[in-house]
Amino acid sequence: MARSRGNAGNGEEIAEAGERVTSSAARDASAAPAADGPAQRPPWRARTAILALGAFAVGTDGFIIVGLLPEIRATLHVSAGAVGQMVSLFSLAYALLGPVLAALTGKWSRRRVLVAGVMLLAVGNAVTATADNFALVLSSRVLAGAGASLFMASAVATAAHLAGEVRRGRAIAMVTAGATLALVLGAPLGTLIGGAWGWRAAIWFVAALAAVVAAVLAALLPQVHLSVGASLRERIAPLTDGRVLRVLVVTLLAFVAIFLPFTYMSAVFEPAVGGEQSRLALLLLVFGVAATCGNLGAGALADRYDPRRVVIGATLGIAAVFLVMLPIRESFVPVVIATAFSGVVSYSVIGPQQHRIIAYAPPGGAPVVTSLNTSAAYLGNFLSSALGAAVLTRSAALMLPIAAAFAAIASLLTWWLSRGHTPTGRNSTARSA
């Protein structure tokens, strides 16, 4: 059965980007989806699921601080803005160290890179859980962020390679779904663990989870070698491509918008939550379930239509729902409903953005550009944490209209910068259903 699928932009084919990666395992039929027929479907799905499990560990680490913020603030006797810097430094380390670590490990097998990443994540969280002073806590978040950055970009590129060109959007969505599943299970569970046994117990939970994931990856993921042995200069070379920069700017702005109210959820919705950990955990759960649905749906839409349209619709949705949240933030039930909508639209951005940027990858450069895109997302997370700490000194409610403005600008730029860039070339892909 054949179906039509939009190109990712400006007359360039996604196939020309993703299929440039080469793999020593690709010479083995068990590791490469070259034929992409029915016999190849189980391997790519199962192996991508393993990568999604690693993304779940990374996502849990990134999100768990949101639910633990009140507990950490009370225990360490610091302000909410200071605790927010735990998120800031994790995100900044992710954003800045991603390209550097990718250059240093470019000639490693992807399995070795992925295992090393989650092990760094485990060690960083173990240090966080045992630290006696806040300075060491912040330092340990840098180590955890380095591990997360090492893992995630390779996970996305490896999944795209294993799945093959026509299923790339769904493979990327599966990996990012692991991170959103962390919102569904990891962050709410961590919040409940923190409420019952203290925030250190919740951090130990993340460290143990990361160690288990490292063992599973080492045992079950096949050896895959992508041609990513590039220097740091070569890795940042795509930044000279205006098309890549346009995608990165939109990712940055969108993630400032998404994480500004999310990181400080307990403060933004304090009138509705009332300091109850169970209510905060429920908000995280609702956001996570909705985000998972939005992420998977956006992946399918990016396969079928122009991913830019998905991004424009999602960022407009983010702006609208944040503005709606402002007058209802004191009522718990309306906040729950609005949080569900925000989860859907917020996590409809990253998958299509990865889809778009892969289309502009140089030969063998899919892992490079996806690394840059995830770095831009985490840089947005860092900026949102820093900006949120400043906004908190005035009013937590201000975060909602400010976030809506960032989302609206991201949508406008996506539309404005892509005017006249009508996708050409291959407009449909015939494949077996």
Coordinates of C-alpha atoms in Angstrom, one line a residue:
M1 CA 0.0 0.0 0.0
A2 CA 1.4 3.4 -0.9
R3 CA 0.9 6.7 1.0
S4 CA 2.1 10.3 0.5
R5 CA 4.5 11.9 2.8
G6 CA 5.7 15.6 2.7
N7 CA 9.3 16.5 2.2
A8 CA 11.1 18.2 5.1
G9 CA 12.0 21.3 3.2
N10 CA 13.4 23.4 0.3
G11 CA 13.7 20.7 -2.2
E12 CA 16.0 18.4 -0.2
E13 CA 15.1 14.9 0.5
I14 CA 15.3 13.4 4.0
A15 CA 16.6 10.3 2.4
E16 CA 19.7 12.2 1.3
A17 CA 20.5 13.1 4.9
G18 CA 19.6 10.0 7.0
E19 CA 20.9 7.4 4.6
R20 CA 24.3 9.0 4.4
V21 CA 25.2 7.5 7.8
T22 CA 27.1 4.3 7.4
S23 CA 27.4 1.4 9.8
S24 CA 29.7 -1.5 10.1
A25 CA 26.6 -3.3 11.5
A26 CA 24.8 -2.2 8.4
R27 CA 26.8 -4.8 6.5
D28 CA 25.0 -7.3 8.6
A29 CA 21.3 -7.8 7.7
S30 CA 20.4 -8.1 11.3
A31 CA 21.5 -4.6 12.1
A32 CA 20.6 -2.5 9.1
P33 CA 17.1 -1.7 7.8
A34 CA 18.2 -1.5 4.2
A35 CA 15.3 -3.5 2.8
D36 CA 12.8 -2.0 5.3
G37 CA 10.4 -4.8 4.6
P38 CA 8.3 -6.8 7.0
A39 CA 11.3 -8.9 8.1
Q40 CA 13.0 -5.7 9.3
R41 CA 10.2 -4.3 11.4
P42 CA 10.6 -6.2 14.6
P43 CA 14.4 -5.5 14.9
W44 CA 14.1 -1.7 14.5
R45 CA 11.2 -1.4 16.8
A46 CA 12.7 -3.6 19.6
R47 CA 16.1 -1.8 19.4
T48 CA 14.5 1.6 19.3
A49 CA 12.5 0.6 22.4
I50 CA 15.8 0.0 24.2
L51 CA 16.9 3.5 23.3
A52 CA 13.6 4.8 24.5
L53 CA 14.3 3.1 27.8
G54 CA 17.5 5.1 28.1
A55 CA 15.7 8.3 27.2
F56 CA 13.3 7.5 30.0
A57 CA 16.2 7.5 32.5
V58 CA 17.5 10.8 31.1
G59 CA 14.1 12.4 31.1
T60 CA 13.3 11.3 34.6
D61 CA 16.6 13.0 35.7
G62 CA 15.7 16.1 33.9
F63 CA 12.1 16.4 35.1
I64 CA 12.3 15.0 38.7
I65 CA 13.6 18.3 40.2
V66 CA 10.3 20.0 39.2
G67 CA 8.4 17.8 41.7
L68 CA 11.1 17.9 44.3
L69 CA 11.7 21.7 44.3
P70 CA 9.7 22.5 47.5
E71 CA 11.4 19.6 49.4
I72 CA 14.9 20.5 48.3
R73 CA 14.3 24.2 49.1
A74 CA 13.2 23.3 52.6
T75 CA 16.0 20.8 53.3
L76 CA 18.9 22.8 51.9
H77 CA 17.5 26.2 53.1
V78 CA 17.8 27.9 49.7
S79 CA 15.3 29.8 47.6
A80 CA 13.1 28.3 44.9
G81 CA 15.2 30.2 42.3
A82 CA 18.4 28.7 43.6
V83 CA 16.9 25.2 43.4
G84 CA 15.9 26.0 39.8
Q85 CA 19.6 26.4 39.1
M86 CA 19.9 22.6 39.5
V87 CA 17.8 22.5 36.3
S88 CA 19.8 25.3 34.8
L89 CA 23.2 23.8 35.2
F90 CA 22.0 20.3 34.1
S91 CA 20.6 22.0 30.9
L92 CA 23.6 24.2 30.3
A93 CA 26.0 21.3 30.6
Y94 CA 23.9 19.3 28.2
A95 CA 23.8 22.2 25.7
L96 CA 27.5 23.1 25.8
L97 CA 29.1 19.7 26.3
G98 CA 27.0 17.8 23.8
P99 CA 29.1 18.8 20.7
V100 CA 32.4 18.5 22.6
L101 CA 31.7 15.0 23.9
A102 CA 30.3 13.9 20.6
A103 CA 33.6 14.9 18.9
L104 CA 35.6 13.0 21.5
T105 CA 33.5 9.9 21.1
G106 CA 32.8 10.1 17.4
K107 CA 34.8 7.0 16.4
W108 CA 33.3 4.9 19.2
S109 CA 30.5 2.4 18.6
R110 CA 27.1 3.8 19.4
R111 CA 26.6 1.2 22.0
R112 CA 29.7 2.3 23.9
V113 CA 28.7 5.9 23.7
L114 CA 25.2 5.2 24.9
V115 CA 26.3 3.1 27.8
A116 CA 28.9 5.7 28.8
G117 CA 26.3 8.4 28.8
V118 CA 23.8 6.7 31.1
M119 CA 26.7 5.6 33.4
L120 CA 27.7 9.2 33.8
L121 CA 24.1 10.0 34.5
A122 CA 24.1 7.4 37.3
V123 CA 27.3 8.7 38.9
G124 CA 26.1 12.3 38.7
N125 CA 22.9 11.4 40.6
A126 CA 24.7 9.3 43.1
V127 CA 26.8 12.4 44.0
T128 CA 23.7 14.6 44.1
A129 CA 22.1 12.2 46.6
T130 CA 25.1 12.1 48.9
A131 CA 26.3 15.7 48.7
D132 CA 26.3 17.7 52.0
N133 CA 26.4 21.2 50.5
F134 CA 24.6 23.0 47.7
A135 CA 27.7 23.8 45.7
L136 CA 28.5 20.1 45.3
V137 CA 24.9 19.4 44.4
L138 CA 25.1 21.9 41.6
S139 CA 28.4 20.5 40.4
S140 CA 26.9 17.0 40.3
R141 CA 24.2 18.3 38.1
V142 CA 26.8 19.3 35.5
L143 CA 28.1 15.7 35.5
A144 CA 24.6 14.3 35.0
G145 CA 24.0 16.8 32.2
A146 CA 27.1 15.7 30.5
G147 CA 25.9 12.1 30.6
A148 CA 22.5 13.0 29.3
S149 CA 24.0 15.0 26.4
L150 CA 26.3 12.1 25.4
F151 CA 23.3 9.7 25.4
M152 CA 20.4 11.5 23.7
A153 CA 21.9 12.8 20.4
S154 CA 23.4 9.4 19.7
A155 CA 20.1 7.7 20.6
V156 CA 18.1 9.8 18.1
A157 CA 20.6 9.3 15.3
T158 CA 20.9 5.5 16.0
A159 CA 17.2 5.1 16.0
A160 CA 16.8 7.0 12.7
H161 CA 19.5 4.8 11.2
L162 CA 18.0 1.5 12.4
A163 CA 14.5 2.4 11.3
G164 CA 15.3 3.4 7.8
E165 CA 14.2 6.5 5.9
V166 CA 10.4 6.0 5.6
R167 CA 10.0 5.3 9.3
R168 CA 12.5 7.8 10.6
G169 CA 9.8 10.1 12.1
R170 CA 8.3 7.3 14.1
A171 CA 11.6 6.1 15.3
I172 CA 12.6 9.6 16.5
A173 CA 9.2 9.9 18.2
M174 CA 9.7 6.5 20.0
V175 CA 13.0 7.8 21.5
T176 CA 11.6 11.1 22.5
A177 CA 8.5 9.3 23.9
G178 CA 10.9 7.7 26.4
A179 CA 11.6 11.1 27.7
T180 CA 8.0 12.1 27.8
L181 CA 7.2 8.8 29.5
A182 CA 9.4 10.0 32.3
L183 CA 6.8 12.7 32.8
V184 CA 4.1 10.0 33.0
L185 CA 5.9 7.7 35.4
G186 CA 9.3 9.0 36.5
A187 CA 8.6 12.6 37.6
P188 CA 5.3 11.8 39.4
L189 CA 6.8 8.7 41.1
G190 CA 9.9 10.8 42.1
T191 CA 7.6 13.4 43.6
L192 CA 5.8 10.8 45.6
I193 CA 9.1 9.1 46.7
G194 CA 10.4 12.5 47.8
G195 CA 7.2 13.3 49.8
A196 CA 7.4 9.9 51.5
W197 CA 11.2 9.4 52.1
G198 CA 12.8 12.6 51.2
W199 CA 14.3 14.1 48.0
R200 CA 17.6 12.2 48.3
A201 CA 15.7 8.9 48.0
A202 CA 14.1 10.1 44.8
I203 CA 17.5 11.0 43.4
W204 CA 18.8 7.5 44.3
F205 CA 15.9 6.1 42.4
V206 CA 17.2 7.9 39.2
A207 CA 20.8 6.7 39.8
A208 CA 19.6 3.1 40.2
L209 CA 17.4 3.4 37.1
A210 CA 20.3 4.7 35.0
A211 CA 22.6 1.9 36.1
V212 CA 20.0 -0.7 35.1
V213 CA 19.5 0.9 31.7
A214 CA 23.3 0.8 31.1
A215 CA 23.3 -2.9 31.8
V216 CA 20.4 -3.5 29.4
L217 CA 22.0 -1.5 26.6
A218 CA 25.3 -3.2 27.0
A219 CA 23.6 -6.6 26.8
L220 CA 21.0 -6.1 24.1
L221 CA 21.9 -3.2 21.7
P222 CA 23.9 -4.4 18.6
Q223 CA 27.2 -2.8 17.7
V224 CA 26.4 0.2 15.3
H225 CA 29.2 2.4 13.9
L226 CA 28.0 5.6 12.3
S227 CA 30.4 7.7 10.4
V228 CA 30.6 10.5 13.0
G229 CA 34.3 10.7 13.6
A230 CA 34.5 14.4 13.2
S231 CA 36.4 17.1 15.0
L232 CA 34.7 19.8 17.0
R233 CA 35.2 22.3 14.2
E234 CA 33.5 19.9 11.8
R235 CA 30.7 19.3 14.2
I236 CA 29.8 23.0 14.6
A237 CA 30.3 23.5 10.8
P238 CA 26.5 23.1 10.2
L239 CA 26.0 26.3 12.1
T240 CA 27.2 28.1 9.0
D241 CA 24.2 26.8 7.2
G242 CA 21.4 29.3 7.5
R243 CA 18.7 26.6 7.2
V244 CA 20.2 24.8 10.2
L245 CA 20.4 28.0 12.2
R246 CA 16.7 28.7 11.5
V247 CA 15.7 25.4 12.9
L248 CA 17.9 25.9 16.0
V249 CA 16.6 29.3 16.8
V250 CA 13.0 28.0 16.7
T251 CA 13.9 25.1 18.9
L252 CA 15.6 27.5 21.4
L253 CA 12.6 29.8 21.6
A254 CA 10.0 27.0 21.8
F255 CA 11.8 25.4 24.7
V256 CA 12.2 28.6 26.6
A257 CA 8.4 28.9 26.3
I258 CA 7.8 25.2 27.3
F259 CA 10.0 25.1 30.3
L260 CA 9.5 28.5 31.8
P261 CA 6.2 27.6 33.5
F262 CA 7.0 23.9 33.7
T263 CA 10.2 24.2 35.7
Y264 CA 8.5 26.3 38.3
M265 CA 5.1 24.5 38.1
S266 CA 4.8 24.4 41.9
A267 CA 5.1 28.2 42.1
V268 CA 3.0 29.0 39.0
F269 CA 0.1 26.9 40.2
E270 CA 0.7 27.3 44.0
P271 CA -2.8 28.7 44.5
A272 CA -4.4 25.6 43.0
V273 CA -1.9 23.1 44.4
G274 CA -1.7 24.5 47.9
G275 CA 1.6 22.8 48.7
E276 CA 0.1 19.3 48.4
Q277 CA 2.7 16.9 46.8
S278 CA -0.1 14.6 45.6
R279 CA -1.7 17.4 43.6
L280 CA 1.7 18.4 42.1
A281 CA 2.3 14.7 41.2
L282 CA -1.1 14.6 39.5
L283 CA -0.3 17.6 37.4
L284 CA 3.0 16.1 36.3
L285 CA 1.2 12.8 35.5
V286 CA -1.4 14.5 33.4
F287 CA 1.2 16.6 31.6
G288 CA 3.2 13.5 30.9
V289 CA 0.4 11.4 29.5
A290 CA -0.7 14.2 27.3
A291 CA 2.9 14.9 26.2
T292 CA 3.4 11.3 25.2
C293 CA 0.3 11.4 23.1
G294 CA 1.3 14.7 21.5
N295 CA 4.8 13.4 20.8
L296 CA 3.7 10.2 19.1
G297 CA 1.0 12.0 17.1
A298 CA 3.5 14.7 15.9
G299 CA 5.9 12.0 14.8
A300 CA 3.2 10.4 12.6
L301 CA 2.2 13.9 11.2
A302 CA 5.8 14.8 10.5
D303 CA 6.1 11.6 8.4
R304 CA 2.9 12.4 6.4
Y305 CA 3.0 16.2 6.1
D306 CA 5.5 19.0 6.1
P307 CA 7.0 19.1 9.6
R308 CA 7.1 22.9 9.6
R309 CA 3.3 23.0 9.6
V310 CA 3.3 20.7 12.7
V311 CA 5.8 23.0 14.4
I312 CA 3.7 26.2 13.6
G313 CA 0.5 24.6 14.9
A314 CA 2.2 23.3 18.0
T315 CA 3.9 26.6 19.0
L316 CA 0.6 28.5 18.4
G317 CA -1.1 26.0 20.6
I318 CA 1.5 26.5 23.3
A319 CA 0.9 30.3 23.2
A320 CA -2.8 29.9 23.4
V321 CA -3.0 27.4 26.3
F322 CA -0.5 29.5 28.4
L323 CA -2.7 32.5 28.0
V324 CA -5.8 30.5 29.0
M325 CA -4.0 29.3 32.1
L326 CA -3.5 32.8 33.5
P327 CA -7.0 33.5 34.7
I328 CA -7.7 29.9 35.9
R329 CA -4.4 29.2 37.8
E330 CA -6.2 29.3 41.2
S331 CA -8.7 26.5 40.4
F332 CA -7.3 23.0 40.4
V333 CA -9.7 21.2 38.0
P334 CA -9.4 23.8 35.2
V335 CA -5.6 23.8 35.8
V336 CA -5.5 20.0 35.3
I337 CA -7.5 20.3 32.0
A338 CA -5.3 23.1 30.7
T339 CA -2.1 21.2 31.7
A340 CA -3.3 18.3 29.6
F341 CA -3.6 20.6 26.5
S342 CA -0.2 22.1 27.2
G343 CA 1.4 18.6 27.3
V344 CA 0.0 17.7 23.9
V345 CA 1.2 20.9 22.1
S346 CA 4.5 21.2 24.0
Y347 CA 5.8 17.8 23.0
S348 CA 4.6 18.1 19.4
V349 CA 7.6 20.3 18.8
I350 CA 10.9 18.4 19.2
G351 CA 10.2 15.4 17.0
P352 CA 9.2 17.5 13.9
Q353 CA 12.2 19.8 14.6
Q354 CA 14.6 16.8 14.6
H355 CA 12.8 15.6 11.4
R356 CA 13.5 19.0 9.8
I357 CA 17.1 19.4 10.8
I358 CA 18.1 15.9 9.6
A359 CA 17.0 17.1 6.1
Y360 CA 19.9 19.6 6.2
A361 CA 22.6 17.2 7.5
P362 CA 25.9 17.1 5.6
P363 CA 27.1 13.6 4.4
G364 CA 27.2 11.4 7.5
G365 CA 26.1 14.3 9.6
A366 CA 22.7 13.2 11.0
P367 CA 24.1 12.7 14.5
V368 CA 25.9 16.0 14.3
V369 CA 22.8 18.1 13.5
T370 CA 20.5 16.2 15.9
S371 CA 23.1 16.9 18.6
L372 CA 23.0 20.6 17.9
N373 CA 19.2 20.5 18.0
T374 CA 19.0 18.8 21.3
S375 CA 21.7 21.2 22.6
A376 CA 19.5 24.1 21.5
A377 CA 16.5 22.6 23.3
Y378 CA 18.5 22.2 26.5
L379 CA 19.9 25.7 26.1
G380 CA 16.3 26.9 26.0
N381 CA 15.7 24.9 29.2
F382 CA 18.7 26.7 30.8
L383 CA 17.5 30.1 29.8
S384 CA 14.0 29.4 31.0
S385 CA 15.3 28.4 34.4
A386 CA 17.5 31.5 34.7
L387 CA 14.7 33.7 33.5
G388 CA 12.2 32.1 35.8
A389 CA 14.4 32.6 38.8
A390 CA 14.3 36.4 38.0
V391 CA 10.6 36.4 37.3
L392 CA 9.9 34.7 40.6
T393 CA 11.1 37.8 42.5
R394 CA 8.1 39.7 41.1
S395 CA 5.3 37.2 40.4
A396 CA 5.1 33.6 39.3
A397 CA 2.0 34.3 37.3
L398 CA 4.1 36.5 34.9
M399 CA 5.7 33.3 33.6
L400 CA 2.6 32.4 31.6
P401 CA 2.3 35.4 29.4
I402 CA 6.1 35.6 28.9
A403 CA 6.2 31.9 27.9
A404 CA 3.2 32.6 25.5
A405 CA 5.2 35.4 23.9
F406 CA 8.2 33.2 23.3
A407 CA 6.0 30.5 21.7
A408 CA 4.3 33.0 19.5
I409 CA 7.6 34.3 18.3
A410 CA 8.8 30.8 17.5
S411 CA 5.7 30.1 15.4
L412 CA 6.0 33.4 13.6
L413 CA 9.7 32.8 12.8
T414 CA 8.9 29.3 11.5
W415 CA 6.4 30.7 9.1
W416 CA 8.3 33.8 8.2
L417 CA 11.7 32.2 7.5
S418 CA 10.2 29.4 5.5
R419 CA 8.2 31.6 3.1
G420 CA 8.8 30.5 -0.5
H421 CA 10.5 27.3 0.7
T422 CA 7.9 25.0 -0.8
P423 CA 9.0 21.4 -0.6
T424 CA 9.9 20.0 -4.0
G425 CA 11.4 16.9 -5.3
R426 CA 10.0 13.7 -3.9
N427 CA 6.5 14.4 -2.6
S428 CA 5.5 10.9 -1.8
T429 CA 7.1 7.6 -0.8
A430 CA 5.6 4.4 -1.9
R431 CA 6.2 1.6 0.6
S432 CA 4.7 -1.7 1.7
A433 CA 2.1 -1.2 4.4

